[in-house]
One Martini backbone bead per residue (centre of mass of N, CA, C, O) as a GRO file, in nm:
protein
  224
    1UNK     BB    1   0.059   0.064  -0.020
    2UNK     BB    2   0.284   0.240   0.018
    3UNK     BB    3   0.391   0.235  -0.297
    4UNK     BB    4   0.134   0.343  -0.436
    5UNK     BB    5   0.155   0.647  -0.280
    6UNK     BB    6   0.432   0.728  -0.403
    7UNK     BB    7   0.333   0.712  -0.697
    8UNK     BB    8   0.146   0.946  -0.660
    9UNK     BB    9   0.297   1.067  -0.413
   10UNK     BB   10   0.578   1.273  -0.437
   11UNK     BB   11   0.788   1.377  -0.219
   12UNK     BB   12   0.824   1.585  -0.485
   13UNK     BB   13   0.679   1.811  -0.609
   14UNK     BB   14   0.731   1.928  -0.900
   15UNK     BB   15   0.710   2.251  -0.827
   16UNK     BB   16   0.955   2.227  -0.632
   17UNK     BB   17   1.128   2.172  -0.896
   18UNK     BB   18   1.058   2.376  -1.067
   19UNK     BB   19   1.167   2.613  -0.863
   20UNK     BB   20   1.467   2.499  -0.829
   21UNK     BB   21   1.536   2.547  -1.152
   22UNK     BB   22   1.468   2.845  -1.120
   23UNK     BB   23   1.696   2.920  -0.955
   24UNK     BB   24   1.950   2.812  -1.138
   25UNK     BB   25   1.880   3.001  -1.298
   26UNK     BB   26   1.908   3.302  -1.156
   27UNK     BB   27   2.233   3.241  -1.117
   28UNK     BB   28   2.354   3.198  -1.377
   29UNK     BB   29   2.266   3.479  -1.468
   30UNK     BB   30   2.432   3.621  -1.252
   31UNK     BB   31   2.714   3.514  -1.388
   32UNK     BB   32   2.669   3.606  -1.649
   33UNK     BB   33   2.678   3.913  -1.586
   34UNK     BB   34   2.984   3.901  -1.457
   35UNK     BB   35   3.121   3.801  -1.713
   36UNK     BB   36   3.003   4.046  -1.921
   37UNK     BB   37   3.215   4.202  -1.762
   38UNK     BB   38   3.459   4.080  -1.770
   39UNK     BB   39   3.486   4.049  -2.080
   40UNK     BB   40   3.480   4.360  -2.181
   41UNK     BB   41   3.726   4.382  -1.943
   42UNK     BB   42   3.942   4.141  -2.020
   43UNK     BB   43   3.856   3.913  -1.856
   44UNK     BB   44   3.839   3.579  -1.746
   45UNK     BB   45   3.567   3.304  -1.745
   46UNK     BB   46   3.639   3.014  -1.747
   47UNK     BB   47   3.507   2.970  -1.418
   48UNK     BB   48   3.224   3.059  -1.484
   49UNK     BB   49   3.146   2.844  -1.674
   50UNK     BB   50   3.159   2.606  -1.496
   51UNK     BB   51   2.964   2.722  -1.301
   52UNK     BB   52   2.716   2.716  -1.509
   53UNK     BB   53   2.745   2.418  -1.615
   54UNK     BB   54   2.668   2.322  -1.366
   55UNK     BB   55   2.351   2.398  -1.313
   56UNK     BB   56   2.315   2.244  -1.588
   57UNK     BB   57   2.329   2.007  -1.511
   58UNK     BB   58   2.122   1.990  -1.260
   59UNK     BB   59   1.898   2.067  -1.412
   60UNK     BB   60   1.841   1.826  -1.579
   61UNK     BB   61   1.840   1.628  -1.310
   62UNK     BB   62   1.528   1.772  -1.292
   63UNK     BB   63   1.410   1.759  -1.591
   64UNK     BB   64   1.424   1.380  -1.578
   65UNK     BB   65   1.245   1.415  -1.301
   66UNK     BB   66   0.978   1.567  -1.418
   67UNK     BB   67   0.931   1.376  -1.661
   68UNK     BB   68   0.900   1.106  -1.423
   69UNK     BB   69   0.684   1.217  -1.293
   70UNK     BB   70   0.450   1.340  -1.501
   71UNK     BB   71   0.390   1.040  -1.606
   72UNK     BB   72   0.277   0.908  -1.352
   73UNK     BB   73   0.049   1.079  -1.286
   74UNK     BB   74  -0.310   1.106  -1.171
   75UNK     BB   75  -0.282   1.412  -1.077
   76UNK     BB   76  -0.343   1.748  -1.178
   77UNK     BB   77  -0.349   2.119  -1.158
   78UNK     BB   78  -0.262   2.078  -1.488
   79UNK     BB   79  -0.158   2.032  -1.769
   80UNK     BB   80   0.036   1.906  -1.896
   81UNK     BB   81   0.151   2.075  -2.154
   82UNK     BB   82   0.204   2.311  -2.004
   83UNK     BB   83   0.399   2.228  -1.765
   84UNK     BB   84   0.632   2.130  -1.991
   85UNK     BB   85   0.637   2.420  -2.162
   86UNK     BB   86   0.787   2.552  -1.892
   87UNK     BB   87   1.012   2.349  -1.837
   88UNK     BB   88   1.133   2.427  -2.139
   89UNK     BB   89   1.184   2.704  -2.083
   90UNK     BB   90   1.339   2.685  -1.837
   91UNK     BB   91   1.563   2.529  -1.982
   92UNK     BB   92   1.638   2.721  -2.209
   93UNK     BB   93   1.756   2.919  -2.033
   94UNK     BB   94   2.033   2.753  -1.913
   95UNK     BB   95   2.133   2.681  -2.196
   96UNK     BB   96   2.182   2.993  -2.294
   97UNK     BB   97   2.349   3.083  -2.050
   98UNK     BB   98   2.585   2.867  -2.122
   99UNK     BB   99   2.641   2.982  -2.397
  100UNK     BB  100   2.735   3.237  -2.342
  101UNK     BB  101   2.988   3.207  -2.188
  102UNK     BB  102   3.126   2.998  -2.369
  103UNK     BB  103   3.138   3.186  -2.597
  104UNK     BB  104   3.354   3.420  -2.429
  105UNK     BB  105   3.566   3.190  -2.450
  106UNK     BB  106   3.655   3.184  -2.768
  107UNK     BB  107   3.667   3.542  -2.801
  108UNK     BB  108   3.905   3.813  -2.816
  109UNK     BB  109   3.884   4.129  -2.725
  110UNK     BB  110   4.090   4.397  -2.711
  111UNK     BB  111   3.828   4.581  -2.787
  112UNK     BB  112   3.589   4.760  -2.704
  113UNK     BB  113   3.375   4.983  -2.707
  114UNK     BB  114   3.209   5.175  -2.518
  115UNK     BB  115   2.934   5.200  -2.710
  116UNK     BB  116   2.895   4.910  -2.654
  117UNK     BB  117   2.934   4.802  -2.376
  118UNK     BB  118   2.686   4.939  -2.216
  119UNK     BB  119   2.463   4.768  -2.355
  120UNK     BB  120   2.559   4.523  -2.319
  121UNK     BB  121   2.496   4.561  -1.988
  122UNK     BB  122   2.213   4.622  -2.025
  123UNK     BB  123   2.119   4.386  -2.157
  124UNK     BB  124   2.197   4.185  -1.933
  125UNK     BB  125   2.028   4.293  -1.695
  126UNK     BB  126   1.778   4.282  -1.788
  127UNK     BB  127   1.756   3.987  -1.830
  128UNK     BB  128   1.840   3.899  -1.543
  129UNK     BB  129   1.572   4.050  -1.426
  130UNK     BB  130   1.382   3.857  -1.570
  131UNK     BB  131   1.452   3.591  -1.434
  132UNK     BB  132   1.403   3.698  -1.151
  133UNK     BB  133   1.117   3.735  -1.192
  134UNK     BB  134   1.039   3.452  -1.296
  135UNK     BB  135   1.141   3.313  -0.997
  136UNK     BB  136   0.893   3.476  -0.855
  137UNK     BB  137   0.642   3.317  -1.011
  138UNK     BB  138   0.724   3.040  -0.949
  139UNK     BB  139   0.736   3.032  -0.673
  140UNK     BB  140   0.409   3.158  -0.633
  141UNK     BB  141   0.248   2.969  -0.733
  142UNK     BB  142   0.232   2.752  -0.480
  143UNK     BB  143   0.049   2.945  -0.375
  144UNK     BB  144  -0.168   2.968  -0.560
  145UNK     BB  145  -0.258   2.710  -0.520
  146UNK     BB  146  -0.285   2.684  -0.203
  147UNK     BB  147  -0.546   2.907  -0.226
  148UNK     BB  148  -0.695   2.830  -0.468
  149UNK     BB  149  -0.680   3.073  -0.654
  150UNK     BB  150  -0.665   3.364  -0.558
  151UNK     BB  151  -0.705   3.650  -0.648
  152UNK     BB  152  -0.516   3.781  -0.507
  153UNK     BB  153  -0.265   3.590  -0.596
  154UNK     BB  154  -0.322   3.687  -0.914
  155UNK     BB  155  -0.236   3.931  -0.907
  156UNK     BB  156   0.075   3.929  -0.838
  157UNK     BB  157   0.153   3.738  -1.083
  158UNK     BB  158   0.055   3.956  -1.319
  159UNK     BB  159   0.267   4.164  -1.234
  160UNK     BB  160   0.462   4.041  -1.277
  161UNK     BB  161   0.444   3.969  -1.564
  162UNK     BB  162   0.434   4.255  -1.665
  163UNK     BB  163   0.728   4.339  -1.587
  164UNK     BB  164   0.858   4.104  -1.821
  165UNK     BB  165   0.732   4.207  -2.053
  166UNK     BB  166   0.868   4.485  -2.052
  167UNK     BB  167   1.146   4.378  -2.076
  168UNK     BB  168   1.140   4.257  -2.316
  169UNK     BB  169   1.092   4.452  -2.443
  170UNK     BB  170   1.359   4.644  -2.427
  171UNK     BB  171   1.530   4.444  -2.529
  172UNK     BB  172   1.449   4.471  -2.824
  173UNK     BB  173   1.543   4.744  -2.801
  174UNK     BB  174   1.836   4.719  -2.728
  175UNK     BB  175   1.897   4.515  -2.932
  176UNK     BB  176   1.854   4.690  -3.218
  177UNK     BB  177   2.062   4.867  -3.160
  178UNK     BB  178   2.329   4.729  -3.111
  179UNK     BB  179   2.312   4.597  -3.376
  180UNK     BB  180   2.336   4.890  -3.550
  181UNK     BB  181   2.618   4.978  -3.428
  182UNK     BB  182   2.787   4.767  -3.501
  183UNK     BB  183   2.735   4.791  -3.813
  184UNK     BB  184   2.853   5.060  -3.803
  185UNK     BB  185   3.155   4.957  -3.739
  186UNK     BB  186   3.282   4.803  -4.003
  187UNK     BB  187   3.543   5.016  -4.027
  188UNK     BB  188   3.660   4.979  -3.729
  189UNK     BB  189   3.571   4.677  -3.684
  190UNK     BB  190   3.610   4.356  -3.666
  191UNK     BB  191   3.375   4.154  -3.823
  192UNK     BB  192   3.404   3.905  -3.625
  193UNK     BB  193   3.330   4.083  -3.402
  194UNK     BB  194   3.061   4.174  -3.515
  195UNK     BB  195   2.967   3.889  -3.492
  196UNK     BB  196   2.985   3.787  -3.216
  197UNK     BB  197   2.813   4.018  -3.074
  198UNK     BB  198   2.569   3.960  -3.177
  199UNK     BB  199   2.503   3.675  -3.108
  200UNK     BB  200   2.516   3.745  -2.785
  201UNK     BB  201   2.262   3.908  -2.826
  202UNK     BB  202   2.074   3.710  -2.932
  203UNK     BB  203   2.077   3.524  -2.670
  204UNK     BB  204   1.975   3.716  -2.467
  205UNK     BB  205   1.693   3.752  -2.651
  206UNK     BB  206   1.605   3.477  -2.579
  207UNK     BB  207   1.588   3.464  -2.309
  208UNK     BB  208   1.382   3.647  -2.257
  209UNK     BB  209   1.156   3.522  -2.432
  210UNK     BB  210   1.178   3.261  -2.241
  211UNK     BB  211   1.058   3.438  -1.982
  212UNK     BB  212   0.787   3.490  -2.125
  213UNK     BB  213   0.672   3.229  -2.207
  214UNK     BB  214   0.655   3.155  -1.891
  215UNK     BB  215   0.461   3.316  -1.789
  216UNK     BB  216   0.230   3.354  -1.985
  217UNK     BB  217   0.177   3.034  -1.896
  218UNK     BB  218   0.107   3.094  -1.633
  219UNK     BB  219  -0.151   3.283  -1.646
  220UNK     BB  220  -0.309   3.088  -1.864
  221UNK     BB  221  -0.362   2.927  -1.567
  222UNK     BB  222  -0.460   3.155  -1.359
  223UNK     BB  223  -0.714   3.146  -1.545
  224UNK     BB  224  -0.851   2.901  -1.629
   0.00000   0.00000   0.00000
């Protein structure tokens, strides 16, 4: 009888593990934004490479713990197909932003432009900070459950959402900037740095891009 209750409900439910994945996510970001200062500044990201890896490597065995839970459930608060879309794009976030660090590692540029620098700066922040407040999103969930939706407590989540989704543009406009900053540039700097630095900044919007699909998908789980 023991173990059928196991298998029904497991020792961690679902929720609390892909908080936890969310966590990982939050660190990771801001290891991000450490190394893309110090790579700015000439300095080497190596170490911080490393530590983003290990993140990602724990979040994999949090995501294949999630979907060997979520397989066995005979009944849950979401829809399977929500709550995988959820697992999917916050785990797509640890791996961009794994990729993000590694590219630093591959390209030495010996002088950013400061006009370059700071925008370059300000667009990691900003991803930084919308990860950061979608694991605040994610973390409250587990509360929107337990109080059976409440809508105080949707609303809460709601005004999250709209902070992400605000970053979103933000990024988007900062990216299409810097974008064109960069190709102005094409008789001052190497093309092949202002192709690294283009791709790093496509990759910084794909991170808010996924931080923005996780809200919403999460809004229209708390509205449904």
């Amino acid at each position: 009888m023991a173990n059928i209750f196991q298998k029904l409900i497991p020792y961690r439910s679902p929720l609390e593990l892909l908080s936890e994945h969310s966590k990982l996510c939050a660190k990771a970001a801001n290891l991000m934004y450490t190394a893309v200062e110090k790579y700015l500044n000439n300095t080497s990201v190596d170490d911080l490479s490393k530590e983003v890896d290990a993140l990602e490597h724990a979040a994999d065995q949090l995501k294949l713990q999630l979907r060997n839970i979520y397989s066995k459930l005979k009944w849950t608060y979401f829809n399977k197909a929500d709550f995988l879309e959820i697992l999917h794009n916050v785990d797509s976030i640890i791996d961009l932003t794994d990729d993000v660090v590694k590219v630093l590692t591959i390209n030495r540029i010996d002088h950013v432009p400061e006009d370059i620098k700071a925008p370059v700066q300000e667009l990691t922040d900003t991803v930084r900070k919308s990860v950061e407040h979608m694991d605040v999103i994610i973390q409250e969930l587990k509360t929107v459950v337990e109080s059976g939706f409440a809508p105080k407590e949707i609303e809460k989540e709601d005004q999250g959402v709209e902070t992400v989704e605000a970053e979103e543009r933000s990024s988007d406009k900062l990216g299409l900037e810097l974008g064109k900053k960069l190709f102005a540039k094409k008789n001052e700097m190497n093309p092949v740095d202002i192709m690294f630095l283009n791709n790093v900044v496509i990759l910084l919007m794909r991170i808010e891009d996924r931080a923005k699909n996780v809200v919403e998908r999460i809004r229209m789980i708390t509205h449904s």
